[in-house]
mmCIF file of N, CA and C and ligand atoms in Angstrom:
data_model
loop_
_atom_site.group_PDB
_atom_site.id
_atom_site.type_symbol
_atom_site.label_atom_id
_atom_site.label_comp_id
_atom_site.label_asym_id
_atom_site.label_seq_id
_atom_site.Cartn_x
_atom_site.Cartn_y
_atom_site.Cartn_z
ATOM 1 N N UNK A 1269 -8.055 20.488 -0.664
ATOM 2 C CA UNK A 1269 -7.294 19.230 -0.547
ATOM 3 C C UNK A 1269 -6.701 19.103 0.864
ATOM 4 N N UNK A 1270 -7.145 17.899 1.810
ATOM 5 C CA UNK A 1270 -6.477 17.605 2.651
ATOM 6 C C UNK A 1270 -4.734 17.932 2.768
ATOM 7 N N UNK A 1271 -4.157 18.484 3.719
ATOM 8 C CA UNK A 1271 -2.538 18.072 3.565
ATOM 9 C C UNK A 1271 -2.134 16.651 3.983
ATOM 10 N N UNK A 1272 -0.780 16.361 3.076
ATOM 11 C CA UNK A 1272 -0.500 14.835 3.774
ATOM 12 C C UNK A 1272 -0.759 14.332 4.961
ATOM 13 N N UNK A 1273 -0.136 15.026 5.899
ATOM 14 C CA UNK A 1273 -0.512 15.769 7.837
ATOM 15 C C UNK A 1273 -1.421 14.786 7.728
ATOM 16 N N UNK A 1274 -2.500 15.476 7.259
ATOM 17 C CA UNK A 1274 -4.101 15.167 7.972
ATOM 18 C C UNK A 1274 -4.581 13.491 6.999
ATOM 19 N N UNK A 1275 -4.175 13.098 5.729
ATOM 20 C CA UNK A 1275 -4.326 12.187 5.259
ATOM 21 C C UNK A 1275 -3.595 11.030 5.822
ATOM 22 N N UNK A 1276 -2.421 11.112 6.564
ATOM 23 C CA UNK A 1276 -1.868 10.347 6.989
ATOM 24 C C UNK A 1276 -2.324 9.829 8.372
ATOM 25 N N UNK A 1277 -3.195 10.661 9.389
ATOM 26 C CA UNK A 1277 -3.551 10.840 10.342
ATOM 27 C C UNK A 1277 -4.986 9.217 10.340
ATOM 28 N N UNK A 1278 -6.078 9.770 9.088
ATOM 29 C CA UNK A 1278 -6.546 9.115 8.510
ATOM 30 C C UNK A 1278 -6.723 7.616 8.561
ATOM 31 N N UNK A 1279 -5.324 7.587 7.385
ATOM 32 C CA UNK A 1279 -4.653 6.628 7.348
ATOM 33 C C UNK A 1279 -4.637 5.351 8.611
ATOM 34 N N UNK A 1280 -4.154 6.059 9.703
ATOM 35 C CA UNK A 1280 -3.735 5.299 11.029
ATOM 36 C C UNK A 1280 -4.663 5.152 11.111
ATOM 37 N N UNK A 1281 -6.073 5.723 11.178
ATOM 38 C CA UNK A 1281 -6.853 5.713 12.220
ATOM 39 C C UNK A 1281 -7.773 4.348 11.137
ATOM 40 N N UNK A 1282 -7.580 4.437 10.146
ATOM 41 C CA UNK A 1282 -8.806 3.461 9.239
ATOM 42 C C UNK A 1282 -8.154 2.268 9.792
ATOM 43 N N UNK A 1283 -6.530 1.510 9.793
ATOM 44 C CA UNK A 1283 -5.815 0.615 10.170
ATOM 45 C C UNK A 1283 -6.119 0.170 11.677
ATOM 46 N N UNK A 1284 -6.420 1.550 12.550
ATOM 47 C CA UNK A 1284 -7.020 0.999 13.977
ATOM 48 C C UNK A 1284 -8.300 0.461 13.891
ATOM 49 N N UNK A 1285 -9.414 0.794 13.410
ATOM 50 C CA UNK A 1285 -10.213 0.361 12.792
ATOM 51 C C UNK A 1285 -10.777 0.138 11.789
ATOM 52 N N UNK A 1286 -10.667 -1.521 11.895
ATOM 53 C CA UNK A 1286 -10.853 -2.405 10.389
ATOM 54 C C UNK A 1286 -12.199 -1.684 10.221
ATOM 55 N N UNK A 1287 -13.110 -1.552 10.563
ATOM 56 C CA UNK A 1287 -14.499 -1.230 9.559
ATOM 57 C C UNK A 1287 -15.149 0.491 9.785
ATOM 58 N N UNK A 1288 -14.393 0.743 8.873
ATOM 59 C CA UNK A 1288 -14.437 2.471 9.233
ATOM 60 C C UNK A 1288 -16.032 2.893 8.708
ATOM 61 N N UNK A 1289 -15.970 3.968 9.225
ATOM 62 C CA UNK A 1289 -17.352 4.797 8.295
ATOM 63 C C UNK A 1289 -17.062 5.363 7.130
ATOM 64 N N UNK A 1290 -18.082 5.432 6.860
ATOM 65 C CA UNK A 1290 -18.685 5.854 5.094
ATOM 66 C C UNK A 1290 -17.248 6.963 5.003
ATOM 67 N N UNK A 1291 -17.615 7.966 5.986
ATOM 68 C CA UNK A 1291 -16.463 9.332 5.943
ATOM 69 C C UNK A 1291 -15.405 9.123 5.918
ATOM 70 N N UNK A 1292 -14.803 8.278 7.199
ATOM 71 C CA UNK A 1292 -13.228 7.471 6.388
ATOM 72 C C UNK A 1292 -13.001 6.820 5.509
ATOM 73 N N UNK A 1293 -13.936 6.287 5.192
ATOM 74 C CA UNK A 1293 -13.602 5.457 3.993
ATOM 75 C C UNK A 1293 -13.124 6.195 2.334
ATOM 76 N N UNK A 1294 -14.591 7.013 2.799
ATOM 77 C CA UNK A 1294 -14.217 8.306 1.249
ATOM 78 C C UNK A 1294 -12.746 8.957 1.408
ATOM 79 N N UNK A 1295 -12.118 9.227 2.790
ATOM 80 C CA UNK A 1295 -11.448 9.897 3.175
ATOM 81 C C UNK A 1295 -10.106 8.866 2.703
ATOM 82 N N UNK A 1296 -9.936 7.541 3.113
ATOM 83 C CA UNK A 1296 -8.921 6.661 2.527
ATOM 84 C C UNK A 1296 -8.922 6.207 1.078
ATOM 85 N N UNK A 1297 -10.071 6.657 0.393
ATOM 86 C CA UNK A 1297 -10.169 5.834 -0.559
ATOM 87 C C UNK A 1297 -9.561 7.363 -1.527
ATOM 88 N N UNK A 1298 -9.334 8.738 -1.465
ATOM 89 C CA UNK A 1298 -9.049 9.444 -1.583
ATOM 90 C C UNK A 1298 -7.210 9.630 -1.394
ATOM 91 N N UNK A 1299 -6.777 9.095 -0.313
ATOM 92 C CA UNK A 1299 -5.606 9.052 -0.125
ATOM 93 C C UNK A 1299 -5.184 7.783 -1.162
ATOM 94 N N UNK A 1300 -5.534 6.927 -0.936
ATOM 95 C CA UNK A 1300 -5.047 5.604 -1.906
ATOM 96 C C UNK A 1300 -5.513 5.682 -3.605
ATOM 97 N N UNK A 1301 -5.824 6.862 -3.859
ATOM 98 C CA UNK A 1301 -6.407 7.093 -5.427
ATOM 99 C C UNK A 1301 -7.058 6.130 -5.807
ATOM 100 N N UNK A 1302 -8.077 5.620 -5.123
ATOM 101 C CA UNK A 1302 -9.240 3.953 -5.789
ATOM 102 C C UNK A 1302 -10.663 5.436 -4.999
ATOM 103 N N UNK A 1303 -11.732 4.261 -5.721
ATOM 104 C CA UNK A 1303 -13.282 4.507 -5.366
ATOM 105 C C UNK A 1303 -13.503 4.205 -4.569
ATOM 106 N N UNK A 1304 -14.473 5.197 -3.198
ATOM 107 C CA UNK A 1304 -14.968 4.663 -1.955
ATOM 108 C C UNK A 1304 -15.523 2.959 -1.883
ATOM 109 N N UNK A 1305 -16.317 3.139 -3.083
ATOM 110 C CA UNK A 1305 -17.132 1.350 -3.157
ATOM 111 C C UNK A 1305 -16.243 0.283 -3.383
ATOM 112 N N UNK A 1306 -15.558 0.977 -4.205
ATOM 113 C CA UNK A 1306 -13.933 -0.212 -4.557
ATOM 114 C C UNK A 1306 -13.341 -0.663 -3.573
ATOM 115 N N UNK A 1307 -13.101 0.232 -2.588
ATOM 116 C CA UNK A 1307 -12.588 0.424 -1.638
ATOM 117 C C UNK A 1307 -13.310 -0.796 -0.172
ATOM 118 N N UNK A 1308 -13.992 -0.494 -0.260
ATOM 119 C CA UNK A 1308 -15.200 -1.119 0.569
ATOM 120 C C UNK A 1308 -15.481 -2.477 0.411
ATOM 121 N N UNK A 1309 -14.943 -3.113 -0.678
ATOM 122 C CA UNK A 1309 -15.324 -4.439 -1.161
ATOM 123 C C UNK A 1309 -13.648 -4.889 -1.155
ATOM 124 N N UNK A 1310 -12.957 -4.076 -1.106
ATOM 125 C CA UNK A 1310 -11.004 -4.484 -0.990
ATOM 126 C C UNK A 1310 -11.231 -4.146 0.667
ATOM 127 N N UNK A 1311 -11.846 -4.413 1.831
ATOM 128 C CA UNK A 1311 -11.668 -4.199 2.748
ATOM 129 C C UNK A 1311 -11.164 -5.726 3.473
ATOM 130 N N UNK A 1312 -10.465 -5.877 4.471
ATOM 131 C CA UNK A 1312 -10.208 -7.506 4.545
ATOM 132 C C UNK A 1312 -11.400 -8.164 5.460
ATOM 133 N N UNK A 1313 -11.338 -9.492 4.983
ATOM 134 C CA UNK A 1313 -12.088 -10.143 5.687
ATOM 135 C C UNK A 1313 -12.460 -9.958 7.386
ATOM 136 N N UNK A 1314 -13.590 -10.216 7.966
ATOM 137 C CA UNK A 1314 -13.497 -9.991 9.225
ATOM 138 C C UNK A 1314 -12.882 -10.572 10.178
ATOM 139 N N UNK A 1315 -12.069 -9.761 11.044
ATOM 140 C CA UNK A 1315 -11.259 -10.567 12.091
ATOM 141 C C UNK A 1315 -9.578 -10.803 11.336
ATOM 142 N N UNK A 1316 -9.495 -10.351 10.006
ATOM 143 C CA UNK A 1316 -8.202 -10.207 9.739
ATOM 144 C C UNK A 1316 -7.303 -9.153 9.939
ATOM 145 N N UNK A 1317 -7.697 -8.018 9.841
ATOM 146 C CA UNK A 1317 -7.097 -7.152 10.192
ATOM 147 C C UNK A 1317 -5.952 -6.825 9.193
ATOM 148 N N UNK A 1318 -5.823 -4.954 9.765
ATOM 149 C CA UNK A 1318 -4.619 -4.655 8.585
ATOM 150 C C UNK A 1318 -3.508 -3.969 8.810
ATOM 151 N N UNK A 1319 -2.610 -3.778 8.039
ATOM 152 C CA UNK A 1319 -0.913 -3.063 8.959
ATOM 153 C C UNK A 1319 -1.059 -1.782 8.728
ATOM 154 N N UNK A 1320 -0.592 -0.621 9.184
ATOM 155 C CA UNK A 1320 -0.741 0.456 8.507
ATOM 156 C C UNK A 1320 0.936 0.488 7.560
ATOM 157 N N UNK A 1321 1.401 0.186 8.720
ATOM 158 C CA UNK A 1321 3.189 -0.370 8.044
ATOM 159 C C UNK A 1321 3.860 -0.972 8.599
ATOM 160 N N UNK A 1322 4.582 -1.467 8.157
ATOM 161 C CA UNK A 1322 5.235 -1.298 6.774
ATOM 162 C C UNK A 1322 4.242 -0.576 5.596
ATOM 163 N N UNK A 1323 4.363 -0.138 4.619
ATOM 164 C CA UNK A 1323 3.774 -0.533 3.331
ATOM 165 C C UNK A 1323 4.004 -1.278 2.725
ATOM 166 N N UNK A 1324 3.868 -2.091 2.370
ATOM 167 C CA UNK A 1324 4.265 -3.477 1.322
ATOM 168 C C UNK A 1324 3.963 -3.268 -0.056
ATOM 169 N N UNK A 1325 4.665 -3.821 -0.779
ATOM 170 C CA UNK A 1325 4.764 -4.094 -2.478
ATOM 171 C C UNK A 1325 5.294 -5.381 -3.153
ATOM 172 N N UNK A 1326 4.013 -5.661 -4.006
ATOM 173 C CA UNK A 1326 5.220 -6.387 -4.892
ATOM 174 C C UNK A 1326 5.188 -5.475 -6.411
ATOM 175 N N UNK A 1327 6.701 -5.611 -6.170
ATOM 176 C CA UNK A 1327 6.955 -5.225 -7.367
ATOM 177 C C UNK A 1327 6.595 -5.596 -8.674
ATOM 178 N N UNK A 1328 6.257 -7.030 -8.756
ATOM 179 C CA UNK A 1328 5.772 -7.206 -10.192
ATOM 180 C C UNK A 1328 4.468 -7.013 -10.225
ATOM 181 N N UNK A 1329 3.926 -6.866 -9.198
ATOM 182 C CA UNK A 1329 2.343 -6.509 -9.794
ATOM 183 C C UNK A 1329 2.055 -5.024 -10.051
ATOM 184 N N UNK A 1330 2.891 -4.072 -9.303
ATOM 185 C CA UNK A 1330 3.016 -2.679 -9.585
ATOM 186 C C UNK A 1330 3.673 -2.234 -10.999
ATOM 187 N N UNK A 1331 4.733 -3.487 -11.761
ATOM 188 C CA UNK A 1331 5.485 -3.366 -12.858
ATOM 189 C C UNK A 1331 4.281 -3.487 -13.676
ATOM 190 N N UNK A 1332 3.015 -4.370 -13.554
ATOM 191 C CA UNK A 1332 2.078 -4.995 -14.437
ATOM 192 C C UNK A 1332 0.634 -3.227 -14.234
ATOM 193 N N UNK A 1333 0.620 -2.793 -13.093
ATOM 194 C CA UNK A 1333 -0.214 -2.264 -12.703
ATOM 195 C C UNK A 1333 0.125 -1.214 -11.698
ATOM 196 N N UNK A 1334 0.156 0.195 -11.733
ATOM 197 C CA UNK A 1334 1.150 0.779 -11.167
ATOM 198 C C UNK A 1334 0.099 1.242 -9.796
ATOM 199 N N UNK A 1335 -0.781 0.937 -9.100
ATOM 200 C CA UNK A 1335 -1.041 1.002 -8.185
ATOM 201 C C UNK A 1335 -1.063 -0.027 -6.933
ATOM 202 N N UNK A 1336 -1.002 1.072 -5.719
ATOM 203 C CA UNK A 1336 -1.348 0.124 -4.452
ATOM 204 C C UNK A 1336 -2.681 -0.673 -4.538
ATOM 205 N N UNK A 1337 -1.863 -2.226 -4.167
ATOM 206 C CA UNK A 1337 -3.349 -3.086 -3.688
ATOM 207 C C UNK A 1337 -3.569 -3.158 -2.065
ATOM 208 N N UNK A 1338 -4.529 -2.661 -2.006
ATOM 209 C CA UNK A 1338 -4.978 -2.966 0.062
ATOM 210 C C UNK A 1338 -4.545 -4.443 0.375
ATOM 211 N N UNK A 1339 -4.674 -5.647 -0.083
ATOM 212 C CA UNK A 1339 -4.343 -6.723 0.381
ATOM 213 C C UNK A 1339 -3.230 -7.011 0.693
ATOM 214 N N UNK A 1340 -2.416 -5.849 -0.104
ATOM 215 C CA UNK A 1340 -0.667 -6.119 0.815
ATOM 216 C C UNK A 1340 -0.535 -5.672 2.115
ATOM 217 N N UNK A 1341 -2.142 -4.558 2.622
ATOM 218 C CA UNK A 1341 -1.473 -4.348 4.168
ATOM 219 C C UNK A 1341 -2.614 -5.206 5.193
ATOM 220 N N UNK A 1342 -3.013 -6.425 4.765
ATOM 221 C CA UNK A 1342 -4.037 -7.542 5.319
ATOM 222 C C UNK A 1342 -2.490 -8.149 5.895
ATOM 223 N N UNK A 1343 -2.716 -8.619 7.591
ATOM 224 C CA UNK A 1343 -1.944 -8.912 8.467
ATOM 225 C C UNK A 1343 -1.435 -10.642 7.925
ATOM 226 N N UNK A 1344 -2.719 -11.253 7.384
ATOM 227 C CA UNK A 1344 -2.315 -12.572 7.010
ATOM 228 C C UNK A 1344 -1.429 -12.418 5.441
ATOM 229 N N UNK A 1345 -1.257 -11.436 4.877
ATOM 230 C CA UNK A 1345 -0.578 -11.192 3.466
ATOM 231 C C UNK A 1345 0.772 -11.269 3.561
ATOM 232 N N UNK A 1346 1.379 -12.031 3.103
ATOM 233 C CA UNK A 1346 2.912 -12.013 3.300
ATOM 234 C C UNK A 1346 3.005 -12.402 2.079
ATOM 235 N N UNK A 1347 2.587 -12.767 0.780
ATOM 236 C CA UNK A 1347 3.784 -12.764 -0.034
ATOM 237 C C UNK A 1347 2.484 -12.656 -1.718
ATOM 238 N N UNK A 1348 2.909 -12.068 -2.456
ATOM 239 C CA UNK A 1348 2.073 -12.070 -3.841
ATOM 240 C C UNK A 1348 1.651 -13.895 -4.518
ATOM 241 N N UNK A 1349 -0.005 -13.648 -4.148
ATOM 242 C CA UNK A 1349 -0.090 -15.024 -4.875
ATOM 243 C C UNK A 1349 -0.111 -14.867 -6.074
ATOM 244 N N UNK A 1350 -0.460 -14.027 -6.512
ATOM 245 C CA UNK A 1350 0.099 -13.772 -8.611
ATOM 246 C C UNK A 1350 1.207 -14.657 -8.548
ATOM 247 N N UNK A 1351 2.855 -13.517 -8.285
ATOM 248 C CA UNK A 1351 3.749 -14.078 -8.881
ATOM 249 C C UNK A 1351 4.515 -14.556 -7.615
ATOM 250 N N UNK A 1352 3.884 -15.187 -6.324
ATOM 251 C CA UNK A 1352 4.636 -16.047 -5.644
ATOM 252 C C UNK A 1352 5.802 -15.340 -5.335
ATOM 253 N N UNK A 1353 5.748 -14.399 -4.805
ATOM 254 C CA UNK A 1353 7.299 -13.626 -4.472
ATOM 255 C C UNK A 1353 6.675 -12.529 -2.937
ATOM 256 N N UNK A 1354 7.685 -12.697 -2.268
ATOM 257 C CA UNK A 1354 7.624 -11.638 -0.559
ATOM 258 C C UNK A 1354 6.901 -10.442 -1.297
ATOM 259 N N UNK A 1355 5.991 -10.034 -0.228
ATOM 260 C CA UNK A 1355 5.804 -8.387 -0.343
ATOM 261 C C UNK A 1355 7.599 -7.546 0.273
ATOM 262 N N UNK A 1356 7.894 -6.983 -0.407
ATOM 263 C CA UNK A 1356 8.715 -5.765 -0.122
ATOM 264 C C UNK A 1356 8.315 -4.615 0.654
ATOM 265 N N UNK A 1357 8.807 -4.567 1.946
ATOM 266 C CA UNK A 1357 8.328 -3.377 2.947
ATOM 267 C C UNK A 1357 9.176 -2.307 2.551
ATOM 268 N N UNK A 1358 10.655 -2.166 2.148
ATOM 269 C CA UNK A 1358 11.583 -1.470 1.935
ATOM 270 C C UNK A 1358 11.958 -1.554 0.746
ATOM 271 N N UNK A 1359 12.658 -0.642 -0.508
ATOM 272 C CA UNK A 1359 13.939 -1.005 -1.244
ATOM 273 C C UNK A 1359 14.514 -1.722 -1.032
ATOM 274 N N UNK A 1360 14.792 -2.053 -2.379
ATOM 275 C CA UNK A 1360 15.536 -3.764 -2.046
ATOM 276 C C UNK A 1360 17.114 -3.234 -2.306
ATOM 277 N N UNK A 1361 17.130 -2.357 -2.813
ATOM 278 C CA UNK A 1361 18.595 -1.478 -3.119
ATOM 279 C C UNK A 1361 19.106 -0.850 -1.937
ATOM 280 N N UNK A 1362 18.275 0.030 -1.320
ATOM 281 C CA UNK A 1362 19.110 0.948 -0.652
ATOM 282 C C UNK A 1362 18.315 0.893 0.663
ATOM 283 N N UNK A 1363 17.001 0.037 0.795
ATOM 284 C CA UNK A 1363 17.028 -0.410 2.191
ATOM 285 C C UNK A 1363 15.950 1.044 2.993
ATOM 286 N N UNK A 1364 15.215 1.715 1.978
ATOM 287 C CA UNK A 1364 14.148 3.023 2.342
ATOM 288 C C UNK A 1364 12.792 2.265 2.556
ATOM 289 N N UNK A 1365 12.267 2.942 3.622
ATOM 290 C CA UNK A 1365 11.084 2.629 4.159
ATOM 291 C C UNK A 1365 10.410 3.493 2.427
ATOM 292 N N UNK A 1366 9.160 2.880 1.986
ATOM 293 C CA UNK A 1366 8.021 3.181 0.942
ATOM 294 C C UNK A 1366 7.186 4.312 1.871
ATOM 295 N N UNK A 1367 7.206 5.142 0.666
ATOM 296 C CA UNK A 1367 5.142 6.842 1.509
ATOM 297 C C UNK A 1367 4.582 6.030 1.223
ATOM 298 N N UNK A 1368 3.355 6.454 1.569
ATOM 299 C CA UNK A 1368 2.186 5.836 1.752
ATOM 300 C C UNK A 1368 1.669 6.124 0.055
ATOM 301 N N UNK A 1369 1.104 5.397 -0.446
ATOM 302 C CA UNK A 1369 0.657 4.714 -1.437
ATOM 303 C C UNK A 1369 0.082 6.321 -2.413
ATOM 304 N N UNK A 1370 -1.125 7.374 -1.580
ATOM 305 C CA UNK A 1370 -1.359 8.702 -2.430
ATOM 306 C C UNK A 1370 0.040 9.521 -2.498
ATOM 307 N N UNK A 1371 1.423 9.305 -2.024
ATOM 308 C CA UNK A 1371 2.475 9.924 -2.462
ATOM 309 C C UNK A 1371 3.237 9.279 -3.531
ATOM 310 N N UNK A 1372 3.290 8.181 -4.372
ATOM 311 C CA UNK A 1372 3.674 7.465 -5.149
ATOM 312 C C UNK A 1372 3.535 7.657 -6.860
ATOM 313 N N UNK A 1373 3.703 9.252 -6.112
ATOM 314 C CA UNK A 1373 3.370 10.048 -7.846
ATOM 315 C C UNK A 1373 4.083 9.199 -8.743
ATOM 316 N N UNK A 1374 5.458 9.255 -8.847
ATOM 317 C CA UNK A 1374 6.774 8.918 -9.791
ATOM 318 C C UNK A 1374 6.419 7.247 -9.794
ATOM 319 N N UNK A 1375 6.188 6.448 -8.671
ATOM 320 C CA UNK A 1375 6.350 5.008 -8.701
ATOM 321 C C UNK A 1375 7.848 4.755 -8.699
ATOM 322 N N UNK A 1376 8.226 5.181 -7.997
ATOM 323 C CA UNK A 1376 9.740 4.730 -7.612
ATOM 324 C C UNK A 1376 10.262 5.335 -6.011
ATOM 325 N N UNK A 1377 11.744 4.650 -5.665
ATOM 326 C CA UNK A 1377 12.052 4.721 -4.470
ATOM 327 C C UNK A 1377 12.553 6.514 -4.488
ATOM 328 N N UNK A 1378 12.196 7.061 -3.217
ATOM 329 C CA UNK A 1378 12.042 8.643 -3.526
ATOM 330 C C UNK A 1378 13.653 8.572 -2.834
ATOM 331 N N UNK A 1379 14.517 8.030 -2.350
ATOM 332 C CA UNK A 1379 15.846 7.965 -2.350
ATOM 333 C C UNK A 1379 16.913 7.383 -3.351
ATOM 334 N N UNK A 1380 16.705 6.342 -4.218
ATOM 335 C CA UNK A 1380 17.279 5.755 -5.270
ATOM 336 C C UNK A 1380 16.909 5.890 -6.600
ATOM 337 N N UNK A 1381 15.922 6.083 -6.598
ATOM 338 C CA UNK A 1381 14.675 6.275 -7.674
ATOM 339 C C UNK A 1381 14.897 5.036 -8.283
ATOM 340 N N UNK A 1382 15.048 3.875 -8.293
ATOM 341 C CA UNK A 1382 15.022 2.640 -8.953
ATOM 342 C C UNK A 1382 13.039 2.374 -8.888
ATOM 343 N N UNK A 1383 12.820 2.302 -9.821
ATOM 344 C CA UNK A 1383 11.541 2.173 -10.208
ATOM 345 C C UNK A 1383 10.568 0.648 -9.090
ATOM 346 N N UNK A 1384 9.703 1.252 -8.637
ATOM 347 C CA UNK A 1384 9.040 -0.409 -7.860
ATOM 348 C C UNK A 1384 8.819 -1.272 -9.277
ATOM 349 N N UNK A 1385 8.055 -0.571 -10.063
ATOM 350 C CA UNK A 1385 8.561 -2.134 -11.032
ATOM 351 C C UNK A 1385 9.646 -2.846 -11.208
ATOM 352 N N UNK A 1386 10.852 -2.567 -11.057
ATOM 353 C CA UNK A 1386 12.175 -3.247 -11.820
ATOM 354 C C UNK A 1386 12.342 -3.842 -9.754
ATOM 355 N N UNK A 1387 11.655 -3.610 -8.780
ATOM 356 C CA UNK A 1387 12.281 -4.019 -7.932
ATOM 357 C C UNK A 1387 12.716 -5.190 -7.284
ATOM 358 N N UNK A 1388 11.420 -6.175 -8.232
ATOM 359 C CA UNK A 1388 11.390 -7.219 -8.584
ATOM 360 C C UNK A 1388 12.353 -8.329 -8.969
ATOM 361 N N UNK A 1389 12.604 -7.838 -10.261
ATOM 362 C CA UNK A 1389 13.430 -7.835 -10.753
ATOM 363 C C UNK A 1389 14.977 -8.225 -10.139
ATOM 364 N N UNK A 1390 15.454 -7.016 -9.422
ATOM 365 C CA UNK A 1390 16.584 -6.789 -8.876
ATOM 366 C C UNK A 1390 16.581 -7.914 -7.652
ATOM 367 N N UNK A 1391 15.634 -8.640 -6.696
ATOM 368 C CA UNK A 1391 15.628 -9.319 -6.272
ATOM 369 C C UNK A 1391 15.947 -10.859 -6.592
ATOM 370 N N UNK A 1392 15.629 -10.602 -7.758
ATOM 371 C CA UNK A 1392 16.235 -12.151 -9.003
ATOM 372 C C UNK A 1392 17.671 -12.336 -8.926
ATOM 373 N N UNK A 1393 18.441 -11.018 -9.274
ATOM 374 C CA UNK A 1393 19.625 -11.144 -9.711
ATOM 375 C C UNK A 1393 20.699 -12.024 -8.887
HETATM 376 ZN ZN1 ZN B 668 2.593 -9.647 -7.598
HETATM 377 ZN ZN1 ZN B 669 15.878 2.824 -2.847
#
């Protein structure tokens, strides 16, 4: 198993370039827990380009589905067309930058632990 170190390294480098090879790709699609091919077809359109971070979330689609979607780090993505609400770069509580998406064992903020599903939520109130 790769260490984070080297997955994160990865990471940057797939975000510098939008159309990676087969090897990064297996290599990101590994860090983000999805299928290389899955992966490959969630790649963004050409000439859009993608963030490495922030990481972005919306919370209600992670409440509905507890994984990262790639289209939250597409440069033109700013807000969930599901449920019409901002991607969240940070806790909305306590204001923590999000790990990268293969550290998101628990699905919650690793300083507050308020769950990304309910984060949603808490933005209502
Ligand atoms: Zn959503
Ligand atoms: Zn928090």
């Amino acid at each position: 198993m790769p260490s984070a170190g080297f997955a994160y390294a990865r990471w940057e480098k797939f975000y510098h370039n939008p159309f990676p090879s087969r090897q990064q790709l297996e290599a990101i699609a590994v860090l983000m827990g999805v299928d290389a091919d899955r992966l490959a077809q969630m790649l963004p359109p050409e000439g859009v380009g993608m963030k490495h971070e922030p990481i972005r979330l919306c919370g209600a689609c992670y409440g509905e589905v507890p994984c990262h979607k790639i289209e939250w780090q597409f440069k033109t993505t700013q807000m969930c067309e599901k449920h019409k609400l901002s991607l969240l770069s940070e806790c909305p509580k306590c204001g923590a930058r999000f790990k990268i998406p293969a550290l998101w064992v628990d699905g919650w903020c690793q300083r507050c632990f308020i769950e990304f599903g309910n984060m949603s939520k808490l933005l209502c109130i």
